[in-house]
Short mmCIF file of C-alpha atoms and ligand atoms in Angstrom, two decimals:
data_model
loop_
_atom_site.label_atom_id
_atom_site.label_comp_id
_atom_site.label_asym_id
_atom_site.label_seq_id
_atom_site.Cartn_x
_atom_site.Cartn_y
_atom_site.Cartn_z
CA MET A 381 -37.55 15.13 18.29
CA ARG A 382 -36.96 15.15 22.06
CA SER A 383 -40.34 17.08 22.70
CA ILE A 384 -42.46 14.68 20.60
CA ARG A 385 -40.72 11.84 22.37
CA PHE A 386 -41.09 13.12 25.96
CA ALA A 387 -44.89 14.34 25.16
CA THR A 388 -45.83 10.54 24.74
CA VAL A 389 -44.16 9.59 27.87
CA ALA A 390 -45.72 12.52 29.78
CA LEU A 391 -49.27 11.66 28.66
CA ALA A 392 -48.82 7.98 29.41
CA ALA A 393 -47.40 9.00 32.90
CA ALA A 394 -50.14 11.50 33.47
CA ALA A 395 -52.79 9.25 32.78
CA LEU A 396 -51.49 6.66 35.26
CA SER A 397 -50.73 9.27 37.70
CA LEU A 398 -47.19 7.97 37.77
CA PRO A 399 -44.30 10.15 39.07
CA LEU A 400 -42.53 11.16 35.82
CA VAL A 401 -38.79 10.52 35.93
CA THR A 402 -36.88 11.43 32.70
CA GLY A 403 -33.54 12.07 31.58
CA VAL A 404 -30.82 13.24 34.15
CA ALA A 405 -33.42 14.42 36.49
CA THR A 406 -34.06 11.03 38.17
CA ALA A 407 -34.54 12.07 41.82
CA ASP A 408 -36.35 14.84 43.67
CA PRO A 409 -37.71 13.50 46.97
CA ALA A 410 -38.88 16.85 48.00
CA ALA A 411 -41.07 17.16 44.84
CA ASP A 412 -42.48 13.53 45.46
CA GLN A 413 -43.55 14.57 48.69
CA GLN A 414 -45.08 17.73 47.64
CA ALA A 415 -46.96 16.90 44.44
CA ALA A 416 -50.29 15.36 45.40
CA PRO A 417 -51.58 12.59 42.93
CA HIS A 418 -53.33 14.18 39.90
CA SER A 419 -51.67 17.48 40.85
CA ASN A 420 -49.54 19.26 38.15
CA ALA A 421 -47.44 20.92 40.78
CA ARG A 422 -44.08 19.16 39.46
CA PHE A 423 -44.60 20.95 36.23
CA ASP A 424 -44.58 24.15 38.05
CA ARG A 425 -41.10 23.81 38.60
CA LEU A 426 -38.41 24.44 35.94
CA ARG A 427 -36.60 21.22 35.88
CA TRP A 428 -39.86 19.44 35.59
CA ALA A 429 -41.16 21.46 32.87
CA ALA A 430 -38.38 21.18 30.77
CA PRO A 431 -38.29 18.69 27.70
CA GLU A 432 -36.55 15.36 28.19
CA GLY A 433 -32.63 15.62 28.25
CA PHE A 434 -32.76 19.37 28.48
CA VAL A 435 -31.30 20.55 31.97
CA VAL A 436 -32.17 23.80 33.50
CA GLY A 437 -29.42 25.23 35.57
CA THR A 438 -28.16 27.74 38.18
CA ALA A 439 -25.10 29.23 39.49
CA VAL A 440 -24.80 28.31 43.02
CA ALA A 441 -23.90 31.25 45.12
CA GLY A 442 -20.68 31.45 47.06
CA GLY A 443 -17.20 32.87 47.32
CA GLY A 444 -16.31 35.75 44.83
CA HIS A 445 -18.40 39.18 45.52
CA HIS A 446 -20.23 37.15 48.30
CA LEU A 447 -17.33 37.20 50.57
CA SER A 448 -17.54 40.83 50.88
CA GLN A 449 -21.48 41.16 51.46
CA ASP A 450 -23.01 41.15 54.90
CA TYR A 451 -24.53 37.93 54.64
CA PRO A 452 -23.09 34.41 55.33
CA ASP A 453 -22.40 31.76 52.52
CA PRO A 454 -25.70 31.48 50.84
CA PHE A 455 -25.35 27.73 49.90
CA THR A 456 -24.48 26.82 53.40
CA TYR A 457 -26.65 28.82 55.58
CA ASP A 458 -29.67 29.93 53.43
CA ALA A 459 -32.43 27.25 54.02
CA GLU A 460 -34.94 28.83 51.66
CA TYR A 461 -32.31 29.18 48.96
CA ARG A 462 -31.36 25.52 49.05
CA LYS A 463 -34.76 24.48 48.90
CA ILE A 464 -35.35 26.34 45.63
CA LEU A 465 -32.05 25.22 44.51
CA GLY A 466 -32.93 21.75 44.83
CA ARG A 467 -36.40 21.90 43.56
CA GLN A 468 -36.19 24.05 40.68
CA PHE A 469 -33.06 22.95 38.98
CA SER A 470 -31.59 19.98 37.09
CA SER A 471 -28.14 21.50 36.64
CA VAL A 472 -25.90 23.60 39.21
CA SER A 473 -22.83 25.71 38.46
CA PRO A 474 -20.51 26.56 41.32
CA GLU A 475 -20.45 30.48 40.99
CA ASN A 476 -16.66 30.63 42.27
CA GLN A 477 -16.07 27.53 44.15
CA MET A 478 -14.14 25.69 41.51
CA LYS A 479 -12.22 28.95 40.28
CA TRP A 480 -8.49 28.63 40.87
CA ASP A 481 -8.52 31.29 43.93
CA SER A 482 -11.11 29.05 45.77
CA ILE A 483 -9.93 25.55 45.05
CA HIS A 484 -6.36 26.06 44.80
CA PRO A 485 -5.51 28.69 47.37
CA GLU A 486 -1.81 27.90 47.97
CA LYS A 487 0.57 26.11 45.36
CA ASP A 488 0.90 22.96 47.38
CA ARG A 489 -2.85 22.94 48.92
CA TYR A 490 -6.13 22.45 47.49
CA ASP A 491 -9.38 23.40 49.25
CA PHE A 492 -12.17 21.15 47.91
CA GLY A 493 -14.52 21.85 50.45
CA GLN A 494 -17.13 23.84 48.97
CA ALA A 495 -16.89 22.29 45.51
CA ASP A 496 -17.41 18.84 47.00
CA ALA A 497 -20.37 20.07 48.94
CA ILE A 498 -22.12 21.05 45.65
CA VAL A 499 -21.26 18.20 43.67
CA GLU A 500 -22.82 15.96 46.65
CA PHE A 501 -25.78 18.31 46.74
CA ALA A 502 -26.29 17.98 43.09
CA GLU A 503 -26.02 14.14 43.34
CA LYS A 504 -28.66 13.95 46.04
CA HIS A 505 -30.84 16.19 44.05
CA GLY A 506 -30.58 14.42 40.79
CA GLN A 507 -28.82 17.27 39.20
CA VAL A 508 -25.86 17.54 36.77
CA VAL A 509 -22.90 19.80 37.17
CA ARG A 510 -21.22 22.40 34.93
CA GLY A 511 -17.58 22.81 36.14
CA HIS A 512 -16.41 26.28 36.03
CA THR A 513 -13.38 26.95 35.18
CA LEU A 514 -9.76 25.69 34.36
CA LEU A 515 -8.10 28.33 32.29
CA TRP A 516 -9.19 32.09 32.80
CA HIS A 517 -7.43 35.38 33.21
CA SER A 518 -9.53 36.30 36.33
CA GLN A 519 -9.58 35.22 39.83
CA ASN A 520 -6.27 33.42 40.07
CA PRO A 521 -4.62 33.32 43.26
CA ALA A 522 -1.62 35.69 44.03
CA TRP A 523 0.77 32.89 44.48
CA LEU A 524 0.22 32.08 40.86
CA THR A 525 -0.01 35.64 39.12
CA GLN A 526 2.93 37.00 41.23
CA GLY A 527 4.95 33.94 41.43
CA ASN A 528 8.38 33.95 39.71
CA PHE A 529 7.84 30.70 37.77
CA SER A 530 9.72 29.50 34.54
CA LYS A 531 7.80 28.45 31.60
CA ALA A 532 8.21 24.82 32.43
CA GLU A 533 7.17 25.27 35.89
CA LEU A 534 3.88 27.34 34.81
CA ARG A 535 3.02 24.49 32.27
CA GLU A 536 3.29 21.77 35.13
CA ILE A 537 1.36 23.93 37.40
CA LEU A 538 -1.60 23.99 34.95
CA ARG A 539 -1.33 20.32 33.91
CA GLU A 540 -1.10 19.31 37.48
CA HIS A 541 -4.24 21.54 38.49
CA ILE A 542 -6.50 20.18 35.73
CA ALA A 543 -5.43 16.66 36.27
CA THR A 544 -6.22 17.25 39.90
CA VAL A 545 -9.41 18.93 39.77
CA VAL A 546 -10.92 17.40 36.72
CA GLY A 547 -9.73 14.01 38.24
CA ARG A 548 -11.29 14.62 41.51
CA TYR A 549 -14.64 14.98 40.00
CA ALA A 550 -14.23 12.52 36.99
CA GLY A 551 -17.52 10.97 35.82
CA ARG A 552 -19.40 13.47 37.93
CA ILE A 553 -19.26 16.73 35.73
CA GLN A 554 -21.46 16.90 32.62
CA GLN A 555 -19.58 19.89 31.28
CA TRP A 556 -16.54 21.83 32.02
CA ASP A 557 -15.68 25.23 30.98
CA VAL A 558 -12.18 24.45 30.21
CA ALA A 559 -11.38 27.86 28.68
CA ASN A 560 -13.20 30.85 29.72
CA GLU A 561 -12.97 34.29 28.13
CA ILE A 562 -9.88 33.93 26.06
CA PHE A 563 -10.71 36.44 23.44
CA ASP A 564 -11.41 40.10 24.17
CA ASP A 565 -14.19 41.98 22.51
CA GLN A 566 -12.24 42.76 19.20
CA GLY A 567 -11.86 39.01 18.75
CA LYS A 568 -8.22 39.11 19.91
CA LEU A 569 -6.64 36.46 22.02
CA ARG A 570 -5.92 37.89 25.43
CA THR A 571 -2.03 37.50 25.37
CA THR A 572 -1.49 40.22 27.97
CA ASP A 573 -4.18 39.65 30.73
CA ASN A 574 -4.25 35.85 30.46
CA ILE A 575 -1.22 34.44 32.32
CA TRP A 576 -1.45 31.11 30.58
CA ILE A 577 -1.50 32.43 27.02
CA ARG A 578 0.94 35.16 27.56
CA GLU A 579 3.46 33.01 29.34
CA LEU A 580 2.95 29.61 27.24
CA GLY A 581 1.61 30.93 24.05
CA PRO A 582 -1.74 29.92 22.45
CA GLY A 583 -0.97 26.28 22.18
CA ILE A 584 -1.52 26.11 25.74
CA VAL A 585 -5.28 26.15 25.24
CA ALA A 586 -5.18 22.78 23.02
CA ASP A 587 -3.11 21.33 25.96
CA ALA A 588 -5.74 22.40 28.46
CA PHE A 589 -8.44 20.51 26.55
CA ARG A 590 -6.33 17.50 26.18
CA TRP A 591 -5.51 17.28 29.88
CA ALA A 592 -9.05 17.69 30.82
CA HIS A 593 -10.04 15.02 28.55
CA GLU A 594 -7.39 12.71 29.77
CA ALA A 595 -8.46 13.36 33.44
CA ASP A 596 -12.19 13.03 32.56
CA PRO A 597 -13.11 11.37 29.03
CA LYS A 598 -16.86 11.38 29.84
CA ALA A 599 -17.17 15.12 30.55
CA LYS A 600 -18.19 17.67 27.52
CA LEU A 601 -15.37 20.18 27.23
CA PHE A 602 -16.35 23.90 26.60
CA PHE A 603 -15.22 27.27 25.52
CA ASN A 604 -17.19 29.88 27.31
CA ASP A 605 -17.48 33.74 27.06
CA TYR A 606 -19.67 36.66 27.30
CA ASN A 607 -20.49 39.15 24.42
CA VAL A 608 -20.57 36.07 22.02
CA GLU A 609 -24.19 35.57 21.77
CA SER A 610 -24.22 37.31 18.26
CA VAL A 611 -22.27 36.73 15.26
CA ASN A 612 -19.28 39.13 15.93
CA ALA A 613 -15.74 39.47 15.88
CA LYS A 614 -15.39 37.44 19.23
CA SER A 615 -17.57 34.64 18.39
CA ASN A 616 -16.20 34.83 14.92
CA SER A 617 -12.56 34.18 16.42
CA TYR A 618 -14.24 31.02 18.31
CA TYR A 619 -15.50 29.71 15.06
CA THR A 620 -12.29 30.00 13.60
CA LEU A 621 -10.41 28.60 16.57
CA VAL A 622 -12.67 25.59 17.15
CA GLN A 623 -12.49 24.41 13.49
CA GLN A 624 -8.66 24.75 13.81
CA LEU A 625 -8.71 22.56 16.98
CA LEU A 626 -11.03 19.93 15.64
CA ALA A 627 -9.18 19.49 12.52
CA GLN A 628 -6.05 18.79 15.15
CA GLY A 629 -8.03 16.33 16.91
CA VAL A 630 -8.22 18.53 19.95
CA PRO A 631 -11.03 17.37 22.41
CA VAL A 632 -13.34 20.29 22.23
CA HIS A 633 -16.88 19.39 22.59
CA GLY A 634 -18.88 22.47 23.22
CA PHE A 635 -19.15 26.38 22.73
CA SER A 636 -21.25 28.25 25.29
CA VAL A 637 -22.62 31.78 25.75
CA GLN A 638 -22.80 33.45 28.95
CA ALA A 639 -25.46 35.66 28.21
CA HIS A 640 -25.09 38.47 30.65
CA LEU A 641 -27.58 40.65 29.01
CA SER A 642 -28.91 44.26 29.76
CA THR A 643 -32.18 45.94 28.77
CA ARG A 644 -30.12 48.82 28.01
CA TYR A 645 -29.08 46.90 24.70
CA GLY A 646 -31.36 45.00 22.31
CA PHE A 647 -31.61 41.53 22.54
CA PRO A 648 -29.20 39.55 20.47
CA GLY A 649 -31.61 38.50 17.85
CA ASP A 650 -29.14 36.42 15.94
CA LEU A 651 -28.28 34.16 19.12
CA GLU A 652 -30.14 31.08 17.72
CA ASN A 653 -28.31 31.43 14.11
CA ASN A 654 -24.99 31.86 16.05
CA LEU A 655 -25.47 28.58 17.94
CA ARG A 656 -26.45 26.71 14.81
CA ARG A 657 -23.26 27.52 13.31
CA PHE A 658 -21.40 26.01 16.01
CA ASP A 659 -23.78 23.27 16.18
CA ALA A 660 -23.22 22.66 12.57
CA LEU A 661 -19.43 21.98 13.50
CA GLY A 662 -20.71 19.04 15.53
CA LEU A 663 -20.47 20.83 18.91
CA GLU A 664 -22.78 21.01 21.67
CA THR A 665 -23.99 24.63 22.71
CA ALA A 666 -25.22 25.87 25.92
CA VAL A 667 -26.45 29.09 27.50
CA THR A 668 -24.23 29.18 30.83
CA GLU A 669 -24.66 32.31 32.84
CA LEU A 670 -28.01 34.21 31.67
CA ASP A 671 -29.07 37.26 33.62
CA VAL A 672 -30.83 40.25 32.38
CA ARG A 673 -29.99 43.39 34.20
CA MET A 674 -31.47 46.78 34.04
CA ASP A 675 -31.07 50.41 35.28
CA LEU A 676 -32.71 50.70 38.54
CA PRO A 677 -35.27 53.30 38.66
CA GLU A 678 -35.11 56.08 41.29
CA SER A 679 -37.97 54.33 43.30
CA GLY A 680 -36.08 51.01 43.26
CA VAL A 681 -39.01 49.22 41.92
CA PRO A 682 -39.06 48.33 38.33
CA THR A 683 -42.28 49.19 36.22
CA ALA A 684 -44.46 46.51 34.97
CA GLU A 685 -42.92 47.40 31.60
CA MET A 686 -39.61 46.88 32.67
CA GLU A 687 -40.34 43.30 33.98
CA ARG A 688 -42.13 42.53 30.94
CA LYS A 689 -39.20 43.44 28.94
CA GLN A 690 -36.87 41.45 31.08
CA ALA A 691 -39.07 38.46 30.82
CA ASP A 692 -38.96 38.72 27.18
CA TYR A 693 -35.14 38.72 27.16
CA TYR A 694 -35.19 35.50 29.28
CA GLN A 695 -37.87 33.91 27.08
CA ARG A 696 -35.94 34.72 23.96
CA ALA A 697 -32.73 33.47 25.07
CA LEU A 698 -34.38 30.14 26.22
CA SER A 699 -36.19 29.70 22.75
CA ALA A 700 -33.09 30.16 20.88
CA CYS A 701 -31.47 27.27 22.84
CA LEU A 702 -34.30 25.06 22.69
CA ALA A 703 -34.58 25.55 18.86
CA VAL A 704 -30.94 24.05 18.35
CA ASP A 705 -30.67 20.38 18.68
CA GLY A 706 -27.70 20.42 20.53
CA CYS A 707 -28.34 23.12 23.01
CA ASN A 708 -29.47 20.91 25.82
CA SER A 709 -28.22 23.08 29.00
CA PHE A 710 -29.61 26.06 29.87
CA THR A 711 -28.38 28.02 33.01
CA ILE A 712 -29.37 31.34 34.73
CA TRP A 713 -26.55 33.05 36.81
CA GLY A 714 -28.44 32.74 40.07
CA PHE A 715 -32.07 32.71 40.68
CA THR A 716 -32.64 35.61 43.29
CA ASP A 717 -31.57 39.07 43.30
CA LYS A 718 -30.37 38.87 46.74
CA TYR A 719 -27.26 37.22 45.70
CA SER A 720 -26.77 38.63 42.22
CA TRP A 721 -23.07 39.63 41.33
CA VAL A 722 -24.83 42.66 39.21
CA PRO A 723 -25.24 45.42 41.52
CA VAL A 724 -21.62 44.75 42.82
CA PHE A 725 -20.27 44.76 39.21
CA PHE A 726 -22.37 47.01 37.33
CA GLU A 727 -23.10 50.50 39.13
CA GLY A 728 -26.83 51.60 38.96
CA GLU A 729 -28.03 48.23 37.53
CA GLY A 730 -29.90 45.43 39.32
CA PHE A 731 -32.89 43.29 39.31
CA ALA A 732 -31.38 40.79 36.95
CA ASN A 733 -32.73 37.62 38.15
CA VAL A 734 -35.93 35.64 38.01
CA MET A 735 -36.85 36.02 41.80
CA THR A 736 -36.85 39.04 44.00
CA ASP A 737 -34.80 39.45 47.09
CA ASP A 738 -37.55 37.40 48.91
CA TYR A 739 -37.96 34.80 46.32
CA THR A 740 -41.12 36.19 44.84
CA ARG A 741 -41.18 34.96 41.27
CA LYS A 742 -41.08 37.65 38.52
CA PRO A 743 -42.54 37.43 35.18
CA ALA A 744 -39.40 36.27 33.93
CA PHE A 745 -39.63 33.26 35.96
CA TYR A 746 -43.15 32.54 34.57
CA ALA A 747 -41.89 33.08 30.99
CA LEU A 748 -39.22 30.46 31.43
CA ARG A 749 -41.44 27.90 32.85
CA ASP A 750 -44.14 28.51 30.29
CA THR A 751 -41.91 28.35 27.41
CA LEU A 752 -40.21 25.09 28.78
CA LYS A 753 -43.52 23.61 29.22
CA ALA A 754 -44.69 24.45 25.67
CA ALA A 755 -41.47 22.75 24.38
CA ARG A 756 -42.22 19.76 26.30
CA GLN A 757 -45.74 19.40 24.92
CA GLY A 758 -44.11 19.81 21.32
C1 XIL B 669 -18.89 36.33 38.77
C2 XIL B 669 -19.36 35.73 40.04
O1 XIL B 669 -20.79 35.87 39.82
C3 XIL B 669 -19.09 36.71 41.24
O2 XIL B 669 -19.32 36.10 42.48
C4 XIL B 669 -17.44 37.00 41.32
O3 XIL B 669 -17.05 37.90 42.40
C5 XIL B 669 -16.84 37.49 39.86
O4 XIL B 669 -17.48 36.43 38.82
N1 XIL B 669 -18.40 35.40 33.75
C6 XIL B 669 -17.86 34.29 34.33
C7 XIL B 669 -18.35 34.22 35.81
O5 XIL B 669 -17.45 33.45 33.79
O6 XIL B 669 -17.31 33.41 36.56
C8 XIL B 669 -18.42 35.47 36.63
O7 XIL B 669 -18.86 35.35 37.94
C9 XIL B 669 -19.26 36.34 35.74
C10 XIL B 669 -18.89 36.60 34.31
#
């Protein structure tokens, strides 16, 4: 549906040489200046190649592992990075800047500086924002994890955090990852490492969604996790939980797969079917953190065959999302290897993004662009 409608508009606009403004991607002043009349340069950009209503996102590098690297904050200091960020993408996700340890560094102090800057950048560039994340077992500040709080106090801390952070950006966040990685790979709730579930019981997850919805009734509220691309024990647990929550009237709107993939393993070929079963429950779906890492060869330079395989994984992940009606948000976890979390977290692996360290486009970039174009043209 979306591609047919868009194709008509695109043809009409092309015939008149009109700038094409669609969906949420309403403003890209840089693109307007760059693209000569009759040029199709705009469609060389991922955001403009995409079908109407389909956003293409990236993580915005900063915080987390970047703090221990020998470069300054990428989002703030890398002009080339910012230029590509604004031009290529129609959605942004703070990589770390909205996580508890960044945004809530002391019990009675929030630090909104970096998150505000990202939301403002997004608005200036006609981009939507995915908020990440509110209830997670990781990247929580020591004051929280090592504090000596009663259950009632902890519950109030979470409620207040969600009301404050979601409330601050109300109306400006398209999708929130309310609950991140609450199940382990066996499909069991994280009842030991997730402080909220351990201390307050599984019902706290529903409360988190309720509080987020109160603070921003317009935001779409998601479960987000890795290793849930396939139909497996972990995604089955989400499938069951979501049905229970929907039956109770809990405001859950989406299920998203992170998609941190590796060419060590086969592509999760049932991704589309897995998204479809959540779609059939009435949920939106999304791909939120796609990267495709590989074992680095001794030379440090991947072969053409490795690049081709990587491009194929990117393309298949995108195609799966495009094929599902309610999958309208597709995000890659950064676009340049320069700032990738992969080499820091997966020893001996890397080259996971669609551009090299010096922003050279890889086959994976072109695979995404061409797949988006084809979908737009229907
Ligand atoms: C990663 C960031 O990319 C790193 O900078 C940080 O040091 C650790 O977290 N799943 C998630 C993301 O939901 O928040 C993680 O991001 C990657 C895995």
